[in-house]
PDB file of C-alpha atoms in Angstrom:
ATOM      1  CA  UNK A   1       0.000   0.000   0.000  1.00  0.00           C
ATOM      2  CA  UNK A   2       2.865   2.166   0.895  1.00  0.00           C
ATOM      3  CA  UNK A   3       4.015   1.981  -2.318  1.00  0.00           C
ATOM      4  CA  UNK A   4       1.494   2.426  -4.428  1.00  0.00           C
ATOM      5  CA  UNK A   5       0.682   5.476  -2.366  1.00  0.00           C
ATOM      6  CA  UNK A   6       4.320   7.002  -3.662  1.00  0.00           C
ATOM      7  CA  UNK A   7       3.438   5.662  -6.971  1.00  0.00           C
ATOM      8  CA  UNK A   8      -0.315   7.544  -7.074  1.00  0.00           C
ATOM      9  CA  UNK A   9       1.819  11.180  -5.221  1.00  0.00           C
ATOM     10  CA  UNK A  10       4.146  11.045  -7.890  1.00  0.00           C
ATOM     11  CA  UNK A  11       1.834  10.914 -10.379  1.00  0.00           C
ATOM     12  CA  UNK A  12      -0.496  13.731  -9.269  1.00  0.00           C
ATOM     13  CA  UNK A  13       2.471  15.568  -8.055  1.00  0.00           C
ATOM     14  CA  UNK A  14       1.228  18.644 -10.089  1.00  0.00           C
ATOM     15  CA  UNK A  15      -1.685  18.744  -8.234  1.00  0.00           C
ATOM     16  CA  UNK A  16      -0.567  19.471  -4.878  1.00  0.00           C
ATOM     17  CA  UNK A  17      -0.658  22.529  -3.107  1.00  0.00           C
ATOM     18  CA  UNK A  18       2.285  23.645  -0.872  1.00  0.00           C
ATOM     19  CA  UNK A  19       0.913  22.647   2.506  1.00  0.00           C
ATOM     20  CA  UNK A  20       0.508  19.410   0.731  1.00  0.00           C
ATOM     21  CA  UNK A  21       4.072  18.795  -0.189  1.00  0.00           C
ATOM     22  CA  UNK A  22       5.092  19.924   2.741  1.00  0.00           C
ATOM     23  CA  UNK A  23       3.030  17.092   4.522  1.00  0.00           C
ATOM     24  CA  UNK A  24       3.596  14.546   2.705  1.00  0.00           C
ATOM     25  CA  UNK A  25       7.423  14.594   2.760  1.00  0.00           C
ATOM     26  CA  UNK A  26       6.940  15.221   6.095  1.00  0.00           C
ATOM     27  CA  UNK A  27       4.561  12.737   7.120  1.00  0.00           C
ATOM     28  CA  UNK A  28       7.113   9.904   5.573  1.00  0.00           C
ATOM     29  CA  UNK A  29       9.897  11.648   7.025  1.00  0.00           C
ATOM     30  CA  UNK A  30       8.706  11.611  10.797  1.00  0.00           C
ATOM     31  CA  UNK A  31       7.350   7.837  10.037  1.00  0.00           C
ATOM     32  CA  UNK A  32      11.269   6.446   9.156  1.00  0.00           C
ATOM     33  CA  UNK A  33       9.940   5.955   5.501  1.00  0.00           C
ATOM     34  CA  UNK A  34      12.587   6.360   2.932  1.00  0.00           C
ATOM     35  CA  UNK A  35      10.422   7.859   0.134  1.00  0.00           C
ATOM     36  CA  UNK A  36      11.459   6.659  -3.334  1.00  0.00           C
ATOM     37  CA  UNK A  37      13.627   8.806  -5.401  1.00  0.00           C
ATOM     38  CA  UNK A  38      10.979   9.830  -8.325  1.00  0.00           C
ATOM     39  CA  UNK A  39       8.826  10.681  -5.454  1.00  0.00           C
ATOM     40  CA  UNK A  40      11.184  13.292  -3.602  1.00  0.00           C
ATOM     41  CA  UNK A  41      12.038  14.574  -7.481  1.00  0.00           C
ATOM     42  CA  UNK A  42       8.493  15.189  -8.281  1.00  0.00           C
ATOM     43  CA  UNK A  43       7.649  17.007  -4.884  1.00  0.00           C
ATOM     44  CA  UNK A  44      10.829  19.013  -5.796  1.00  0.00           C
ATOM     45  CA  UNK A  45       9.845  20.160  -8.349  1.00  0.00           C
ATOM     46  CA  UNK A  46       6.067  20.927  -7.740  1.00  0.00           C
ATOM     47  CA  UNK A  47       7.647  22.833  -4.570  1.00  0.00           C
ATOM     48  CA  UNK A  48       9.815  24.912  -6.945  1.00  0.00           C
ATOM     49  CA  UNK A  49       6.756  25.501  -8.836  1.00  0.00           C
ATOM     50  CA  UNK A  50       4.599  26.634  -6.625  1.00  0.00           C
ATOM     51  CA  UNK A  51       7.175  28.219  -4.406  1.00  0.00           C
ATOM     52  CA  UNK A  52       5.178  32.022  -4.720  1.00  0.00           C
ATOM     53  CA  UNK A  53       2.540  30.338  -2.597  1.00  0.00           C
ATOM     54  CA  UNK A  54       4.876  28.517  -0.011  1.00  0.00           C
ATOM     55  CA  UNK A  55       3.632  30.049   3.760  1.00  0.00           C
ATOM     56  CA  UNK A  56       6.882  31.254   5.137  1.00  0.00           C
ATOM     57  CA  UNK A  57       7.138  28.365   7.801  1.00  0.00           C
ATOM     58  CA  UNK A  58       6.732  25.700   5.454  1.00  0.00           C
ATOM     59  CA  UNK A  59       9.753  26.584   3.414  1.00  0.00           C
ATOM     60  CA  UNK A  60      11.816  25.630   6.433  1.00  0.00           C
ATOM     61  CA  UNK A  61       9.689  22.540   7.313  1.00  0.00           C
ATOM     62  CA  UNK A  62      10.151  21.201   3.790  1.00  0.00           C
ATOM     63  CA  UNK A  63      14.160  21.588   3.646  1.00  0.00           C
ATOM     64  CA  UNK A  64      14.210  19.826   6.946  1.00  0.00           C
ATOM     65  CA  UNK A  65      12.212  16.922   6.223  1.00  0.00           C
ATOM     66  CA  UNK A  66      14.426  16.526   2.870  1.00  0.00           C
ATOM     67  CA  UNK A  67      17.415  16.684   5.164  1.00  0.00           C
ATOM     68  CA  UNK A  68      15.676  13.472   7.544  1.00  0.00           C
ATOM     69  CA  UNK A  69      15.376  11.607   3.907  1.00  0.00           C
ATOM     70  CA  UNK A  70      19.350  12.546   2.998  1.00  0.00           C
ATOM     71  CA  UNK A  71      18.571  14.569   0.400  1.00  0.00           C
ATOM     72  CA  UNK A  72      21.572  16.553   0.303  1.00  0.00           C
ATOM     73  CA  UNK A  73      21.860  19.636  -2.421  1.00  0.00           C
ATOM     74  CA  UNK A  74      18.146  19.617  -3.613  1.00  0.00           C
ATOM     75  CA  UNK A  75      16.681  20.577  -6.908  1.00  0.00           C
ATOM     76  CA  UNK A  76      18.663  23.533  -7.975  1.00  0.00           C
ATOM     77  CA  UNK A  77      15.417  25.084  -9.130  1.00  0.00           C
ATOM     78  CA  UNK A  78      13.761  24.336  -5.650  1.00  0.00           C
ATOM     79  CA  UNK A  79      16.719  26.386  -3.714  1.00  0.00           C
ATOM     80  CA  UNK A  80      16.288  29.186  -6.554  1.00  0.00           C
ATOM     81  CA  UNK A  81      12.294  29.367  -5.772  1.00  0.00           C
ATOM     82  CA  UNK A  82      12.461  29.424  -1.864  1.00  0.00           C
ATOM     83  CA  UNK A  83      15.154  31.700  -1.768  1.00  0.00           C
ATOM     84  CA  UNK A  84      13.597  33.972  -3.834  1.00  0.00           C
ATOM     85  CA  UNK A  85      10.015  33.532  -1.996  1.00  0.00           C
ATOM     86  CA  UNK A  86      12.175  34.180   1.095  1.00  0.00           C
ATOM     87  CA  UNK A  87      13.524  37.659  -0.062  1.00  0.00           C
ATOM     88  CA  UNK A  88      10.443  38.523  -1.273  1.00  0.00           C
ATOM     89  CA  UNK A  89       8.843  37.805   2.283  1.00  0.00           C
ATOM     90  CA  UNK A  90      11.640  38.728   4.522  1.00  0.00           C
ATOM     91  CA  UNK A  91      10.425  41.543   6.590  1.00  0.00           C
ATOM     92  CA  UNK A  92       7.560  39.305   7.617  1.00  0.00           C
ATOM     93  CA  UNK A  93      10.278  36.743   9.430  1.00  0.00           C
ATOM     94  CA  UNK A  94      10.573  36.457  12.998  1.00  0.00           C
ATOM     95  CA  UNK A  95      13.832  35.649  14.702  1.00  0.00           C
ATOM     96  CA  UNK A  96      13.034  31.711  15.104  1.00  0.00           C
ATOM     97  CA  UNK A  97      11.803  31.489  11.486  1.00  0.00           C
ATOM     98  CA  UNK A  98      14.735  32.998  10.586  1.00  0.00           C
ATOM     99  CA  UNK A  99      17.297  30.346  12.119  1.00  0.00           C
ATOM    100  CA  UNK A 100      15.209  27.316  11.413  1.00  0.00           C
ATOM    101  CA  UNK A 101      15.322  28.579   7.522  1.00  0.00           C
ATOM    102  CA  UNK A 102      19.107  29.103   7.817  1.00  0.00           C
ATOM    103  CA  UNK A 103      19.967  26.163   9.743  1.00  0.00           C
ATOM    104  CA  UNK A 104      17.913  23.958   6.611  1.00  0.00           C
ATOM    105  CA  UNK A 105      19.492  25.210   4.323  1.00  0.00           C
ATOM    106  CA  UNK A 106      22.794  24.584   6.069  1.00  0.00           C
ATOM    107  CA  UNK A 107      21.362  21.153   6.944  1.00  0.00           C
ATOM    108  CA  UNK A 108      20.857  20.019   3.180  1.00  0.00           C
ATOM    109  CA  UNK A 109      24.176  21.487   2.064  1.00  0.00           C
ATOM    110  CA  UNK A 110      22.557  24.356   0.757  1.00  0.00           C
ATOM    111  CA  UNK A 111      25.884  27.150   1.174  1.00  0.00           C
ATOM    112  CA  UNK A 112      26.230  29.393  -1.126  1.00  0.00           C
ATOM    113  CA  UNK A 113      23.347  31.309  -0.955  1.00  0.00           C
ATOM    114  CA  UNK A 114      21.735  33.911  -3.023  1.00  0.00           C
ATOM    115  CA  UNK A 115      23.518  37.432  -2.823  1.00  0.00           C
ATOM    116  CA  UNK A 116      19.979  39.068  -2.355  1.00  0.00           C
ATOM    117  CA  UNK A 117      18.324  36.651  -0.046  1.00  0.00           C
ATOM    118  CA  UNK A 118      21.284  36.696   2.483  1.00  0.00           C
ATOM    119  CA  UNK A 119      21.091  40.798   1.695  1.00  0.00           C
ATOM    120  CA  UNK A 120      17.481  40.410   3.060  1.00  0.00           C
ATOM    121  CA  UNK A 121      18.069  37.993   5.761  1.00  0.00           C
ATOM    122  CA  UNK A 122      20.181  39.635   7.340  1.00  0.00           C
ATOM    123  CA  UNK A 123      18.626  43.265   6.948  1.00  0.00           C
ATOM    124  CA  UNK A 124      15.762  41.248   8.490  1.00  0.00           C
ATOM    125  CA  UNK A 125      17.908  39.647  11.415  1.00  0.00           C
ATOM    126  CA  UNK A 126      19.081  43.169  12.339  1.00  0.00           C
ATOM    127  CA  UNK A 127      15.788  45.197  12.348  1.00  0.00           C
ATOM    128  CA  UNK A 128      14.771  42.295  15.045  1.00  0.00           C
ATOM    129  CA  UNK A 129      17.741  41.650  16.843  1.00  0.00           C
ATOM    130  CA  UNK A 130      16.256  42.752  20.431  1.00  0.00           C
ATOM    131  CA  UNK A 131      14.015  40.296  19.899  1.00  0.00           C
ATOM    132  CA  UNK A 132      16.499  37.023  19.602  1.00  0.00           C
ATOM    133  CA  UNK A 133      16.708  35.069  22.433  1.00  0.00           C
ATOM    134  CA  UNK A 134      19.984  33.454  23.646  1.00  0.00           C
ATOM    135  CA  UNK A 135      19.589  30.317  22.289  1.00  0.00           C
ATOM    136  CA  UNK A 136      18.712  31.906  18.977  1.00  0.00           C
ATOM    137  CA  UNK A 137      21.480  34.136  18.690  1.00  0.00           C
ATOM    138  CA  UNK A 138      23.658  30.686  19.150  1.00  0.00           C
ATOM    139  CA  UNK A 139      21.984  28.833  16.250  1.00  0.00           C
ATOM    140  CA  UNK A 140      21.992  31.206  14.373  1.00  0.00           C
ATOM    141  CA  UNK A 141      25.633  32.176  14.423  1.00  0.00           C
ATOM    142  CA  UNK A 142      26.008  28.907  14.239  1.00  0.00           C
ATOM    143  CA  UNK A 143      24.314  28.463  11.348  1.00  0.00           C
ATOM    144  CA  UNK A 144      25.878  31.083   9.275  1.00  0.00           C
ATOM    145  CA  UNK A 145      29.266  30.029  10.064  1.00  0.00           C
ATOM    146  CA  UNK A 146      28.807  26.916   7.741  1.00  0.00           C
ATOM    147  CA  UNK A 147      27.725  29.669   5.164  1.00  0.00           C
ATOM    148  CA  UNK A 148      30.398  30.576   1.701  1.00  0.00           C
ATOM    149  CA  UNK A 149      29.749  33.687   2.508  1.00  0.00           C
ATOM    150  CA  UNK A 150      30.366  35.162   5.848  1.00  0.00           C
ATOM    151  CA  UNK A 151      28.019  37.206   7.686  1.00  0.00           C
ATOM    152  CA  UNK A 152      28.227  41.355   7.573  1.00  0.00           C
ATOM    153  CA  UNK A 153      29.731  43.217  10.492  1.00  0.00           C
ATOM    154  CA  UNK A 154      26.652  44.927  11.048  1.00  0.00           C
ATOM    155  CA  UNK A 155      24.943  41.498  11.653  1.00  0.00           C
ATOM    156  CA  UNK A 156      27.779  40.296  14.199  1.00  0.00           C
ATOM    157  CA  UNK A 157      27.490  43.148  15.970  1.00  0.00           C
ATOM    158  CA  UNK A 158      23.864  43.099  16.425  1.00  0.00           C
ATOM    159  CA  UNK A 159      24.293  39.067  17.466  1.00  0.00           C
ATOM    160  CA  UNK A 160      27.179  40.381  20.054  1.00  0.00           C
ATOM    161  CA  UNK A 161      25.678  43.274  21.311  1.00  0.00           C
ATOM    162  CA  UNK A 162      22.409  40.935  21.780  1.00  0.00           C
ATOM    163  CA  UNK A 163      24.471  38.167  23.574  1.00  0.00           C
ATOM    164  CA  UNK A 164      25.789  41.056  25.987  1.00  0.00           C
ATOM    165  CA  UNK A 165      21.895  41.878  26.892  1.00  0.00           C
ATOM    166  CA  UNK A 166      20.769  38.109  27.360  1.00  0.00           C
ATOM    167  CA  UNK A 167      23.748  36.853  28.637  1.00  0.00           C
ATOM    168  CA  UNK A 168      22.308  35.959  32.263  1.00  0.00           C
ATOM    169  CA  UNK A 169      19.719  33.470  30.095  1.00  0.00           C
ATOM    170  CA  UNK A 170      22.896  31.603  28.348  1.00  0.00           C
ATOM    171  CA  UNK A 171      23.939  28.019  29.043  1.00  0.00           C
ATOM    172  CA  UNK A 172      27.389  26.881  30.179  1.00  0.00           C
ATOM    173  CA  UNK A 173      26.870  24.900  26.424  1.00  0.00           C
ATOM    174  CA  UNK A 174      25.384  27.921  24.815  1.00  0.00           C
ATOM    175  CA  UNK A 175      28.185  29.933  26.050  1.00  0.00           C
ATOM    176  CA  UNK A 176      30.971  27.682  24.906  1.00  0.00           C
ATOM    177  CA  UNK A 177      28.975  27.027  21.196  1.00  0.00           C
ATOM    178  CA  UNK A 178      28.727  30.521  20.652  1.00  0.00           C
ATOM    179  CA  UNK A 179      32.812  31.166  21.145  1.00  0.00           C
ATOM    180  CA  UNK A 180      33.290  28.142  19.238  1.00  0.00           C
ATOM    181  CA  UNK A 181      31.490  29.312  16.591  1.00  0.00           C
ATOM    182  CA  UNK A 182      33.374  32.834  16.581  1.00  0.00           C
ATOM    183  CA  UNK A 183      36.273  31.141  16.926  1.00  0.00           C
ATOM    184  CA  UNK A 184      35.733  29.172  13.519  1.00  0.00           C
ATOM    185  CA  UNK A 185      34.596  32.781  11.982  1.00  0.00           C
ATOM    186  CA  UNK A 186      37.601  34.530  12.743  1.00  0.00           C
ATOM    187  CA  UNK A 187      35.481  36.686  15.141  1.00  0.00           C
ATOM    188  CA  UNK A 188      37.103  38.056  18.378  1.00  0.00           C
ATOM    189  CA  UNK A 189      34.322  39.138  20.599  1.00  0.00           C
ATOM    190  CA  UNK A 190      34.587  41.567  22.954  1.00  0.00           C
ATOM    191  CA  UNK A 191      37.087  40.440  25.872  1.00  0.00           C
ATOM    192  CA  UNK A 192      34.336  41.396  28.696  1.00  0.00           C
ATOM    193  CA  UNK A 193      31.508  39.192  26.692  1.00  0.00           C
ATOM    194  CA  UNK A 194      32.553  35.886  28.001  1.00  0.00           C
ATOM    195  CA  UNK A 195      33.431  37.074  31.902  1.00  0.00           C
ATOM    196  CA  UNK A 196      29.857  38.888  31.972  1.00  0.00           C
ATOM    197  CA  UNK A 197      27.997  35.912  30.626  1.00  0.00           C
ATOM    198  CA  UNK A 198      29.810  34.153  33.411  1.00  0.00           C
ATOM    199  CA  UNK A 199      29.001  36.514  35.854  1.00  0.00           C
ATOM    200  CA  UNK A 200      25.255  36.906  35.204  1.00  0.00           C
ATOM    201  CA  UNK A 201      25.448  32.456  35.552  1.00  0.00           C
ATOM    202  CA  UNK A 202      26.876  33.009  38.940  1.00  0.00           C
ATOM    203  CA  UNK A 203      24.464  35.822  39.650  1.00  0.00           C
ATOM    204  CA  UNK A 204      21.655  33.236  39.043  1.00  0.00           C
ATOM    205  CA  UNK A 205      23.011  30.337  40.827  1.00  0.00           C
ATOM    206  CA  UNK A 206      23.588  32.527  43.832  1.00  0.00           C
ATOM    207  CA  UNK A 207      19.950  33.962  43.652  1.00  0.00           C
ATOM    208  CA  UNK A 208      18.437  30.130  43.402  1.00  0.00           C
ATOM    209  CA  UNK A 209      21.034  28.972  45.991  1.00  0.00           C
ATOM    210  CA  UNK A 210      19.644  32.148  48.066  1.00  0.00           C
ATOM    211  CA  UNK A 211      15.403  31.634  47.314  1.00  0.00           C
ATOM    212  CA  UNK A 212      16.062  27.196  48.558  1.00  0.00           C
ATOM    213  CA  UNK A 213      17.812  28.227  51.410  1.00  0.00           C
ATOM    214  CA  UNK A 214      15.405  30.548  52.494  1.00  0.00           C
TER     215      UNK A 214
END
């Protein structure tokens, strides 16, 4: 039944709608089925197609379930269409949509990106950088480190100067991920950013250690 079910999508591909696509691949993805290679070509390409139409979560959520089926490098045409729905939609992202997008396209090998969708991005990432959260300013860096291209001053900065503000809701693994990351970039943070960070962890412990004993 299973695979006459591939057989019938394939078949009707040009029929589906995005949301469609997007659960289908999905749906075999989160099951452990390894869809069959004419069927992850044909949803491909009627992705690509109807790419104008894609909601701006479901670009993300289709990269990542190609990742779970090893697709590595997807249809050229498919990383044209998304990127280019993505710049045309860009001031609608929020932080989180914003690293799940950049982390599946770094997932599926997906590097060198478009010079006007990474132009949008991060115009995008900086016009709503008070509202990144630690652990978002992490994957995101992280993220854009496996990027050709790296990322614009003005972007670091923003990510830096936002670490600085939320450093007292950083991890000891957040903290060391995010240097790592630098590290790999060639980025030298400011000397006081990793003492602060450790400070405003010590400033917590202390306060929980003080509100138990109390």
């Amino acid at each position: 039944p299973l695979e006459a079910m591939q057989e019938r999508a394939t078949a009707t591909a040009g029929d589906f709608p995005p949301q469609a696509v997007t659960n289908l691949v999905w749906g075999l993805a989160k099951m452990g089925v390894q869809a069959d290679a004419a069927l992850l070509a044909a949803m491909q390409k009627r992705a690509a197609e109807t790419a104008g139409d894609f909601p701006l979560r479901e670009i993300a959520t289709l990269l990542w379930a190609l990742e779970k089926m090893g697709v590595k490098n997807p249809d050229a045409d498919l990383v044209e269409a998304m990127q280019r729905r993505a710049t045309a939609t860009a001031d609608e992202f929020m932080p989180q949509e914003i690293v799940n997008l950049i982390s599946a396209l770094a997932a599926v090998g997906v590097t060198n990106l478009d010079a006007g969708f990474l132009e949008a991005i991060q115009q995008r990432v900086r016009a709503t950088a008070r509202d990144f959260k630690a652990h978002t300013v992490v994957s995101l860096m992280s993220a854009l480190a496996k990027m050709d291209t790296p990322p614009e001053a003005a972007l670091v900065k923003a990510m830096l100067r936002r670490a600085w503000a939320t450093a007292k809701d950083f991890k000891p693994q957040d903290v060391e991920a995010l240097m790592s990351t630098l590290a790999t970039m060639g980025i030298e943070p400011d000397p006081g950013l990793l003492s602060h960070m450790e400070k405003m962890r010590q400033d917590q412990e202390d306060e929980r250690a003080r509100v138990s004993s109390g």
